[in-house]
CSV table of C-alpha atoms and ligand atoms in Angstrom, one decimal:
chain,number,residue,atom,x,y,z
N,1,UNK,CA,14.3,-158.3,-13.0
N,2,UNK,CA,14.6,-159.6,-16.7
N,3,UNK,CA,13.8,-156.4,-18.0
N,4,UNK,CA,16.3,-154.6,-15.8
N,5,UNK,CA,19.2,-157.4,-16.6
N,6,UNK,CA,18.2,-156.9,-20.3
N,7,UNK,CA,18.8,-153.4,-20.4
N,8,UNK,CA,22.2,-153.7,-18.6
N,9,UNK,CA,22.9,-156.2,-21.5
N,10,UNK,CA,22.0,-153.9,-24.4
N,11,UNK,CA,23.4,-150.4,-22.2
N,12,UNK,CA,27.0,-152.5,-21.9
N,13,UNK,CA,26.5,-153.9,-26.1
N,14,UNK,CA,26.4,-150.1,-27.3
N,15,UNK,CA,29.1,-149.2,-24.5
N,16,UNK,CA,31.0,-151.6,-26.8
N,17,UNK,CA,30.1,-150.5,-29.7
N,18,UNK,CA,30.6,-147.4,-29.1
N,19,UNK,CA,34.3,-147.9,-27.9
N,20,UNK,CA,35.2,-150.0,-30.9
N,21,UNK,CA,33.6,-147.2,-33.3
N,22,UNK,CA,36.1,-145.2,-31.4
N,23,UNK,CA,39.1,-147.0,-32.0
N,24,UNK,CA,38.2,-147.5,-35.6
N,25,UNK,CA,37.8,-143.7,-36.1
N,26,UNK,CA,40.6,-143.2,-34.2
N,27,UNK,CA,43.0,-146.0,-36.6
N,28,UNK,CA,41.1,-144.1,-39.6
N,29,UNK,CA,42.0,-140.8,-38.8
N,30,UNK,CA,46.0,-141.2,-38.4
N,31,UNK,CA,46.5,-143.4,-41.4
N,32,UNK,CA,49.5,-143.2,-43.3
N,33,UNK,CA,50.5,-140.0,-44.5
N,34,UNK,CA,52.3,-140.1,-47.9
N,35,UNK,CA,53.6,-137.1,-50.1
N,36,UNK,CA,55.6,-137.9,-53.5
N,37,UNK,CA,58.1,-141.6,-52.2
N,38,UNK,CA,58.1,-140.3,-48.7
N,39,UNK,CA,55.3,-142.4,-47.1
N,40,UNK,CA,55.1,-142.2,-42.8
N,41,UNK,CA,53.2,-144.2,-40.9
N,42,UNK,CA,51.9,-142.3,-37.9
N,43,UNK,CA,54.8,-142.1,-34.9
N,44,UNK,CA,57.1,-142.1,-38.1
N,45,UNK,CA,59.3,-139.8,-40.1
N,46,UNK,CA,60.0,-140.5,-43.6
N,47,UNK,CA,62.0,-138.4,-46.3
N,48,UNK,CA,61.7,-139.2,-50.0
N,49,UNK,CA,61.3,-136.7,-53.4
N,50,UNK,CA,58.7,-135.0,-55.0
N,51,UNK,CA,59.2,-136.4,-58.9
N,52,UNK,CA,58.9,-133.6,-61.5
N,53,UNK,CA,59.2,-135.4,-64.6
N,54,UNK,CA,61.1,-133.9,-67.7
N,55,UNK,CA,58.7,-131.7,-70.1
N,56,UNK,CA,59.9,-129.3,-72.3
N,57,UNK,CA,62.9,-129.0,-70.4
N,58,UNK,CA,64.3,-131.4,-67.7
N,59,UNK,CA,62.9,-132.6,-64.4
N,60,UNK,CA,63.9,-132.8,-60.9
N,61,UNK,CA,63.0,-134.3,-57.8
N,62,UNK,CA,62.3,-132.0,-54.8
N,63,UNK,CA,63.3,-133.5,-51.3
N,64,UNK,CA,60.6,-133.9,-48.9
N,65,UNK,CA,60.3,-135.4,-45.4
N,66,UNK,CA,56.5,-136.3,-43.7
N,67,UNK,CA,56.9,-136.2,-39.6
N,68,UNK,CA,53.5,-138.2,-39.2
N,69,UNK,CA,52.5,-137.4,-34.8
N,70,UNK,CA,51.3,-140.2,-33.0
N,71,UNK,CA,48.1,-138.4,-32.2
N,72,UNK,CA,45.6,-136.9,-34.5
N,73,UNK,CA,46.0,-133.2,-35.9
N,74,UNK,CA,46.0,-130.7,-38.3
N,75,UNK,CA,48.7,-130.8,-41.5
N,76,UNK,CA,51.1,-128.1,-41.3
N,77,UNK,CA,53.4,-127.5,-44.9
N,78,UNK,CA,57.2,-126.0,-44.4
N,79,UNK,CA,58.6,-124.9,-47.7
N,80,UNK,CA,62.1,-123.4,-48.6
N,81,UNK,CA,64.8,-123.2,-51.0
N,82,UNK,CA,62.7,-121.8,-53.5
N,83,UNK,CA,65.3,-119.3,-53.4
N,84,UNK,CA,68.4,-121.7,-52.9
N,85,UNK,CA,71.1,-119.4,-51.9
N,86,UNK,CA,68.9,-117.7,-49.5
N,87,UNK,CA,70.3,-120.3,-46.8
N,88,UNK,CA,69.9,-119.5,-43.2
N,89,UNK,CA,66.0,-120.4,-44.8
N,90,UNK,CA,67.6,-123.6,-45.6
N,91,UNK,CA,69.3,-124.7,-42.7
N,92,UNK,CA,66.4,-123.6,-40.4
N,93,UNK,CA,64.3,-126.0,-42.4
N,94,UNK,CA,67.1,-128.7,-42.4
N,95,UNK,CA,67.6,-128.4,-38.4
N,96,UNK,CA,63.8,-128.9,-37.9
N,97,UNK,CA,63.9,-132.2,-39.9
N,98,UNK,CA,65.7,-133.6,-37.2
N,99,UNK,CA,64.2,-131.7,-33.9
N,100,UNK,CA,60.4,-132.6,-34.7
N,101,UNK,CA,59.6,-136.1,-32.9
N,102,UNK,CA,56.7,-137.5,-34.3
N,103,UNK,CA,55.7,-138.9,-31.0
N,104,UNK,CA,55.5,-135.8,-29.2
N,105,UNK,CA,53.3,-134.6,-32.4
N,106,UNK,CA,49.5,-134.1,-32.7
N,107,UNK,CA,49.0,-134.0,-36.6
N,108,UNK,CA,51.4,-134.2,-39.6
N,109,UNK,CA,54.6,-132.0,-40.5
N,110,UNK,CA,55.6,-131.8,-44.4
N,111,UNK,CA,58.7,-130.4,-45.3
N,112,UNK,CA,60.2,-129.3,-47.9
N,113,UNK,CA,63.8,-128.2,-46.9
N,114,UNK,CA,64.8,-127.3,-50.9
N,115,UNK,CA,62.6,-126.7,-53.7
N,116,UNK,CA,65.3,-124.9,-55.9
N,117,UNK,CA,68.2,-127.9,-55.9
N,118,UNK,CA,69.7,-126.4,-59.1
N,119,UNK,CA,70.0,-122.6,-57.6
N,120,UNK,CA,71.6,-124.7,-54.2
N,121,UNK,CA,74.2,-126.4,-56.4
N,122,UNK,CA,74.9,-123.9,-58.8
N,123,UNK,CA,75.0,-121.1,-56.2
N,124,UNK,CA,72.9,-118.8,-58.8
N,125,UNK,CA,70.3,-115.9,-56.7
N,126,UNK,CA,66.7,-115.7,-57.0
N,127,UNK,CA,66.3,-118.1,-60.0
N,128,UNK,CA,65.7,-121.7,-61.2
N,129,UNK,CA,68.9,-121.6,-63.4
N,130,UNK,CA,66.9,-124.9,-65.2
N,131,UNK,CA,65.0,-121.9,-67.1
N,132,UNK,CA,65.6,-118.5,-65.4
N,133,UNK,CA,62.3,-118.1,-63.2
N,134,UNK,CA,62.3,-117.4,-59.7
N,135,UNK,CA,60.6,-120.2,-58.0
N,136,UNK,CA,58.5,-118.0,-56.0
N,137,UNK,CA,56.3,-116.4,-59.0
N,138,UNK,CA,54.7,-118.8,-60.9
N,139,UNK,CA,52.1,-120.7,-58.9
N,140,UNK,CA,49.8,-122.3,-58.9
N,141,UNK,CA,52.0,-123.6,-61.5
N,142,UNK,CA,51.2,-125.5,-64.6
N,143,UNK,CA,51.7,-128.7,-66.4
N,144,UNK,CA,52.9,-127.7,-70.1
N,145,UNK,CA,55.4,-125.1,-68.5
N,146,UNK,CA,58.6,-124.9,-67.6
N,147,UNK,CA,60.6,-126.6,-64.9
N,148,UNK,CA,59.7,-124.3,-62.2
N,149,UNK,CA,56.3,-124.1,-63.4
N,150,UNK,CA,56.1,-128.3,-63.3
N,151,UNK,CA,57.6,-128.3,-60.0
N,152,UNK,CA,55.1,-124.9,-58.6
N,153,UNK,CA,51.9,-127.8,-60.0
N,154,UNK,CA,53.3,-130.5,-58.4
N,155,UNK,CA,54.1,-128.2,-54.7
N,156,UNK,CA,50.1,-127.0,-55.3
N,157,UNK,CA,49.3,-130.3,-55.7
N,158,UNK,CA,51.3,-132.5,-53.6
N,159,UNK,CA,51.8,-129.7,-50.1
N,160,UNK,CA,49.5,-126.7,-50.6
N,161,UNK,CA,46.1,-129.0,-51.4
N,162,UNK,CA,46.9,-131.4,-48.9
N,163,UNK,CA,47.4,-128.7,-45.7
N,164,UNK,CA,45.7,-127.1,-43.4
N,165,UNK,CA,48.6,-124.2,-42.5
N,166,UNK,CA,51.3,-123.4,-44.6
N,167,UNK,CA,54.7,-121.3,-43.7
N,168,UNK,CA,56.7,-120.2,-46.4
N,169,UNK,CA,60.5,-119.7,-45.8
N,170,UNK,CA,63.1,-116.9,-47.1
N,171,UNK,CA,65.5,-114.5,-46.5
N,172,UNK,CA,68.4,-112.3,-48.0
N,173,UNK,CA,70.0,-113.7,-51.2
N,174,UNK,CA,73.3,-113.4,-52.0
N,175,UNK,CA,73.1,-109.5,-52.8
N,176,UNK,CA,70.9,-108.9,-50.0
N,177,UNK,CA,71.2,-107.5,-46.8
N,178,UNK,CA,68.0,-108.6,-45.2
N,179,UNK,CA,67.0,-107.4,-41.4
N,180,UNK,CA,64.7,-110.6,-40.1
N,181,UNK,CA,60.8,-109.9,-41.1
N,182,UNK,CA,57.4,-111.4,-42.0
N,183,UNK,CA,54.6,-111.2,-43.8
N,184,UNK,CA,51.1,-111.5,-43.0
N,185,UNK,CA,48.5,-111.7,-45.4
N,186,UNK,CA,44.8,-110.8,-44.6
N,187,UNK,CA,42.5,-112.5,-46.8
N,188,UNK,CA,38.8,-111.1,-45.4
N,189,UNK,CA,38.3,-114.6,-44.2
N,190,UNK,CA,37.7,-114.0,-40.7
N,191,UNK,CA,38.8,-116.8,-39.3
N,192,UNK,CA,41.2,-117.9,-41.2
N,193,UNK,CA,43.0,-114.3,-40.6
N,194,UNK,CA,42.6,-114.9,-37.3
N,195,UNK,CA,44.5,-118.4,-37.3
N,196,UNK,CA,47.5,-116.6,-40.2
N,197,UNK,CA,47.3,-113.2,-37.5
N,198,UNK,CA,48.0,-115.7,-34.6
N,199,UNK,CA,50.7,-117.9,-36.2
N,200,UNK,CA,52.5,-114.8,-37.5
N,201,UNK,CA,52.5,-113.1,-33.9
N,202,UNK,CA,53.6,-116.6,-32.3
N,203,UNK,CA,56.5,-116.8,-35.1
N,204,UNK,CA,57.8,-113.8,-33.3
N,205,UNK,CA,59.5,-111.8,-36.1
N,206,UNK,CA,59.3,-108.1,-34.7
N,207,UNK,CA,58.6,-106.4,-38.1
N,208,UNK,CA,55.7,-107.5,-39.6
N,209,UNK,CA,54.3,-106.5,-43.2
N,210,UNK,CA,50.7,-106.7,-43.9
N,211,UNK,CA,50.5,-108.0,-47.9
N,212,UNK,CA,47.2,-106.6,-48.9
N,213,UNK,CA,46.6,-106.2,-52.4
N,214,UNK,CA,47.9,-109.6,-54.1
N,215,UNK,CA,46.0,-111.9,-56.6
N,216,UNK,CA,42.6,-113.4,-55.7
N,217,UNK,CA,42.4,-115.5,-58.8
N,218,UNK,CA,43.4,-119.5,-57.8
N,219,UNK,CA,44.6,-119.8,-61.0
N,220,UNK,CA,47.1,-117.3,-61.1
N,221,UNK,CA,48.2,-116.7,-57.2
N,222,UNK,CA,52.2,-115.8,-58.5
N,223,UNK,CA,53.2,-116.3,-54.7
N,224,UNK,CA,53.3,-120.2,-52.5
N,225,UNK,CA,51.9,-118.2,-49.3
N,226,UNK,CA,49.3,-116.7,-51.2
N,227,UNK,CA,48.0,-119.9,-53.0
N,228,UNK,CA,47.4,-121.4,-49.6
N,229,UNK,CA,45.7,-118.5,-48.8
N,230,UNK,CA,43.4,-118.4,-51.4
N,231,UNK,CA,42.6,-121.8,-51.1
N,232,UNK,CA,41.6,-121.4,-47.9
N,233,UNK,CA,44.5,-122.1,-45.6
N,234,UNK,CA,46.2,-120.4,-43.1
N,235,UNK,CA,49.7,-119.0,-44.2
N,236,UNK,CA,52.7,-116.9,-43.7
N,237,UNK,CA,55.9,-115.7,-44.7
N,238,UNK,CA,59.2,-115.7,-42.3
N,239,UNK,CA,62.3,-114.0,-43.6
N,240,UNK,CA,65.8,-114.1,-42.0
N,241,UNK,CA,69.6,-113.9,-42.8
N,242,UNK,CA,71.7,-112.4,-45.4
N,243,UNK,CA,74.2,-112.4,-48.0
N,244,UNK,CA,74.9,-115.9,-47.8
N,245,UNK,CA,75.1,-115.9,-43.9
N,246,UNK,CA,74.2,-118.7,-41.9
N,247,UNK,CA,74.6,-116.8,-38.4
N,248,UNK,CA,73.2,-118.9,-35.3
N,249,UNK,CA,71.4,-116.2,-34.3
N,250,UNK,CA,69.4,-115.8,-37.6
N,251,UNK,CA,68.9,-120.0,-37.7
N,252,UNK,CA,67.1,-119.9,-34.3
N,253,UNK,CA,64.6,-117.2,-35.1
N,254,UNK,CA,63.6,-119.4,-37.9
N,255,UNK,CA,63.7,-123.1,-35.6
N,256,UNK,CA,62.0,-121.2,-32.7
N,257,UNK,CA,59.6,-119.5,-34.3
N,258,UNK,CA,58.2,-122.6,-36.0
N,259,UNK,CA,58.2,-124.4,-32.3
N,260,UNK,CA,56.4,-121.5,-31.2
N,261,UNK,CA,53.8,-121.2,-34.2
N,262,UNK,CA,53.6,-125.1,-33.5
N,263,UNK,CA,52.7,-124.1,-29.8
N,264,UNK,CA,50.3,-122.2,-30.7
N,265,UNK,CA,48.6,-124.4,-33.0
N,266,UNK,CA,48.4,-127.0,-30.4
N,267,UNK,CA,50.7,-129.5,-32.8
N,268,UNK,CA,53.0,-129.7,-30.2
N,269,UNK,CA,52.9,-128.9,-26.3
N,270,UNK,CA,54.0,-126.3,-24.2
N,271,UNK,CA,52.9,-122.4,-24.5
N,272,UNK,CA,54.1,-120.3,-27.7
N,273,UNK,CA,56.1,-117.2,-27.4
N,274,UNK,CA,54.0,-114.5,-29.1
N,275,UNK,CA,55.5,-111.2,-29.8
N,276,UNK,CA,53.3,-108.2,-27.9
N,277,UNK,CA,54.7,-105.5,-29.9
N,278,UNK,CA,55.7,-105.9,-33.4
N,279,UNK,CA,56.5,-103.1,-35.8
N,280,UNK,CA,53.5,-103.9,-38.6
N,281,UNK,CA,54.4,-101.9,-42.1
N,282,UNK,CA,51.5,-101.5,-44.5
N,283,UNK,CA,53.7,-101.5,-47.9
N,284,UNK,CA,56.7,-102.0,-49.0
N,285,UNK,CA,58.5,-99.3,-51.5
N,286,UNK,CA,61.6,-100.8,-53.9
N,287,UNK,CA,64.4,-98.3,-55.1
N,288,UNK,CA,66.2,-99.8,-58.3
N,289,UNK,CA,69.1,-98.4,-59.8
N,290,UNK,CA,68.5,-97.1,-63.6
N,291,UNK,CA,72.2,-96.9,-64.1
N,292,UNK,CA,75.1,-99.4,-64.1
N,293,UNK,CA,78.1,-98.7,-62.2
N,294,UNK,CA,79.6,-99.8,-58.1
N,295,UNK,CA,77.5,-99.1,-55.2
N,296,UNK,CA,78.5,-97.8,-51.9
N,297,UNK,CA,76.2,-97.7,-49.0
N,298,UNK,CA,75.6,-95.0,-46.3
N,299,UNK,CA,72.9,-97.7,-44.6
N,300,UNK,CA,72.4,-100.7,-43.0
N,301,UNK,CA,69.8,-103.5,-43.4
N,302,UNK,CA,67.6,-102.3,-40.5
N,303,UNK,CA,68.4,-98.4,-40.7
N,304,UNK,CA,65.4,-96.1,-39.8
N,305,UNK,CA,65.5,-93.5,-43.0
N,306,UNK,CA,63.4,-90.6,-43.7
N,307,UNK,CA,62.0,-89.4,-46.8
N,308,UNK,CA,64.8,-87.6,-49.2
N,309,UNK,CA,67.9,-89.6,-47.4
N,310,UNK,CA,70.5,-90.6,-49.3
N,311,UNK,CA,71.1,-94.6,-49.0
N,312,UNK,CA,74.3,-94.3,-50.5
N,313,UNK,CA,76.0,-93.3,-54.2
N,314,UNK,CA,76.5,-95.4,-57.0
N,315,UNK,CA,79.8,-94.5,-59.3
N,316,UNK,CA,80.7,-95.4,-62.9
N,317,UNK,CA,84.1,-97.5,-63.3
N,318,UNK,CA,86.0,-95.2,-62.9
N,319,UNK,CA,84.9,-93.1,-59.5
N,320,UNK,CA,83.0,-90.7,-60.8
N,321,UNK,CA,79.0,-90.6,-58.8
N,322,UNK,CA,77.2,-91.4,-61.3
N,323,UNK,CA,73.9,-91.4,-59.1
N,324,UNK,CA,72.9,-91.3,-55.5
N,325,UNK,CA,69.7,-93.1,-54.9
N,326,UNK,CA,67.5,-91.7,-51.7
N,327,UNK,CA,64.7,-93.3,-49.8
N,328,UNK,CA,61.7,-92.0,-51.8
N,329,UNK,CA,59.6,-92.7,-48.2
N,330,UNK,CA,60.2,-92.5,-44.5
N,331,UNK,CA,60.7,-96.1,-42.8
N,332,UNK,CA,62.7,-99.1,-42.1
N,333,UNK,CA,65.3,-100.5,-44.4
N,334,UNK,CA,64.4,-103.8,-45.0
N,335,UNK,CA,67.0,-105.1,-47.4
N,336,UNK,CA,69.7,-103.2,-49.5
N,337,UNK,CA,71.9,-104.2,-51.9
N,338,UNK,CA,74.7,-106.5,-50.2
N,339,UNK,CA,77.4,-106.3,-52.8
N,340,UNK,CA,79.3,-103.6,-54.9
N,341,UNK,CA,78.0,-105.3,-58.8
N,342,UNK,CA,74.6,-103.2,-60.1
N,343,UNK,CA,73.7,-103.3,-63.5
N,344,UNK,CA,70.3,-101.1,-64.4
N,345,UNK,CA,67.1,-102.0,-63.2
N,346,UNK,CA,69.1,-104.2,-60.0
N,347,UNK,CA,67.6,-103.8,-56.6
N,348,UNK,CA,69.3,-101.1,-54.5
N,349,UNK,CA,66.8,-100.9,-51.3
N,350,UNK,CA,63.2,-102.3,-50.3
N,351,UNK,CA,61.7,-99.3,-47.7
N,352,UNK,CA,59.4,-100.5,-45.3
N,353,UNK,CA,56.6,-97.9,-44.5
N,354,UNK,CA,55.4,-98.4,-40.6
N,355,UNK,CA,51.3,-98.7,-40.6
N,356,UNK,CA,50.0,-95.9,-39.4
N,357,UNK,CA,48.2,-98.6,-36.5
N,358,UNK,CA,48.8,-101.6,-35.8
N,359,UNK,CA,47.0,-104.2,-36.1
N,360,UNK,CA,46.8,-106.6,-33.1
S,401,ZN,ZN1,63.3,-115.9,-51.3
């Protein structure tokens, strides 16, 4: 009888134990989540900057918000406004700040609505106008550089380290007429290609471009997207709107297609929408123009062209066709030049060329 009462004793001791070990881990686990001043507690969301401090040029402070969930999860990194014109990117990003509820979340959110303030303010395309490099080239970044090459460091640092699945936001710039698309980039990681295959498919984007060939060295990955990747972490690109749109339409394929990707990364409930039949292109071909002169188009963003088809005619100032640039390949137009202004070497078209399979 002792015996037996002594082993209840020691049976409900561990039960104990056991239950505050839990609790403990369970504290542990969703501690505060801070990234540069914006510091959330979990079941909180907090917005703050990412301080780049002056080197040999000036420095700036990147906005971030932390949506820290209630219950435990993975760390999921949205980044935009590297390009800061490319807006609908922008506003997506801006409109999710306040949609995500940190106490329907499992896991942390970090966002970075706008890495490029001075292209935002200064309306100036595809560049950091702090020192002329586009925002999206130089990472992993570096601590001797440039502004944009502080600010890529402290992004690789700060966000990219410090996730587990990254999603990297753009779309048409100013001069670009961009038909919605992503990018999906296989690393020969299995499973990690498996998580970036399933997040791109449950982002929904119906043309998909499978990135192959980009750098495998960490410490020169060029591209946000791929420095996740080649540190391991899940990533993809989204693309939508154009020429300094901000259509509704475009916005909600970026907000719903995170929610979805969210879904299906259990960060959030409900089932994702996942895209059964997406158009996957193996490459993308650019046309430039090597002349300077006004451009008319004889396409849209979103044309189907084939190989030899004129995309439209570029004339000197004073309406004489100076050159008219074809599509050097067969396959979807994914952006074309938005605007009339080319100067030599400008971007006229980016073709791309359907897979010959797809691959889901
Ligand atoms: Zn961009």
């Amino acid at each position: 009888m002792r015996r037996f009462r002594a082993g209840v004793a020691s049976a409900v001791v561990a039960m104990v134990v056991l239950a505050v070990l839990a609790t403990v881990t369970a504290v542990w686990a969703q501690k505060t989540f801070a990234v540069g001043t914006a510091s959330a507690a979990p079941g909180q969301k907090a917005t703050g900057y990412i301080e780049v401090p002056a080197g040999v040029d000036q420095g700036t402070n990147i906005p971030v918000v932390v949506v820290n969930g209630v219950k435990p999860g993975p760390v999921l990194a949205l980044v935009t406004g590297a390009h800061g014109t490319e807006y609908v990117s922008i506003i997506a990003v801006e409109k999710l700040i306040g949609e995500l509820d940190p106490a329907e979340l499992s896991g942390t959110v970090v966002l970075l609505p706008l890495v490029n303030v001075a292209s935002f303010e200064q309306k100036v395309p595809h560049v950091n106008p702090v020192d002329g490099k586009s925002m999206n080239r130089f990472y992993p970044g570096k601590a001797d550089g440039t502004q944009t090459e502080r600010a890529s460091l402290a992004i690789t640092k700060e966000v990219v380290d410090r996730c587990d699945y990254l999603i990297d936001y753009h779309g048409g710039d100013l001069d670009e007429s961009l038909r919605p698309y992503a990018y999906w980039g296989p690393t020969g990681r299995a499973e990690q290609d498996r998580i970036s295959k399933e997040m791109v498919l449950a982002f929904g984007l119906d043309h998909i471009i499978i990135w192959r060939e980009r750098p495998t060295d960490p410490t020169a990955t060029r591209y946000l997207d791929n420095t996740a990747a080649v540190r391991g972490k899940a990533s993809i690109v989204v693309e939508a709107g154009y020429a300094g749109t901000v259509e509704a339409e475009d916005v909600s394929l970026l907000v719903n297609g995170t929610l979805s990707t969210m879904r299906a990364l259990k960060m959030i409930p409900g089932a994702p929408h996942v895209i059964e039949n997406p158009v996957w292109l193996e490459r993308i071909v650019d046309v430039s123009s090597d002349v300077e002169g006004i451009f008319y188009p004889l396409v849209k963003r979103g044309t189907y062209v084939q190989a030899g088809m004129k995309l439209g005619y570029v004339t000197d100032f004073f309406g004489k066709t100076i050159l008219e640039p074809r599509a050097p390949v067969a396959g979807v137009v994914l952006h074309l030049d938005a605007v009339p202004s080319l100067k030599k070497g400008d971007n006229i078209a980016n073709i791309g060329v359907v897979a010959a399979q797809p691959a889901n």
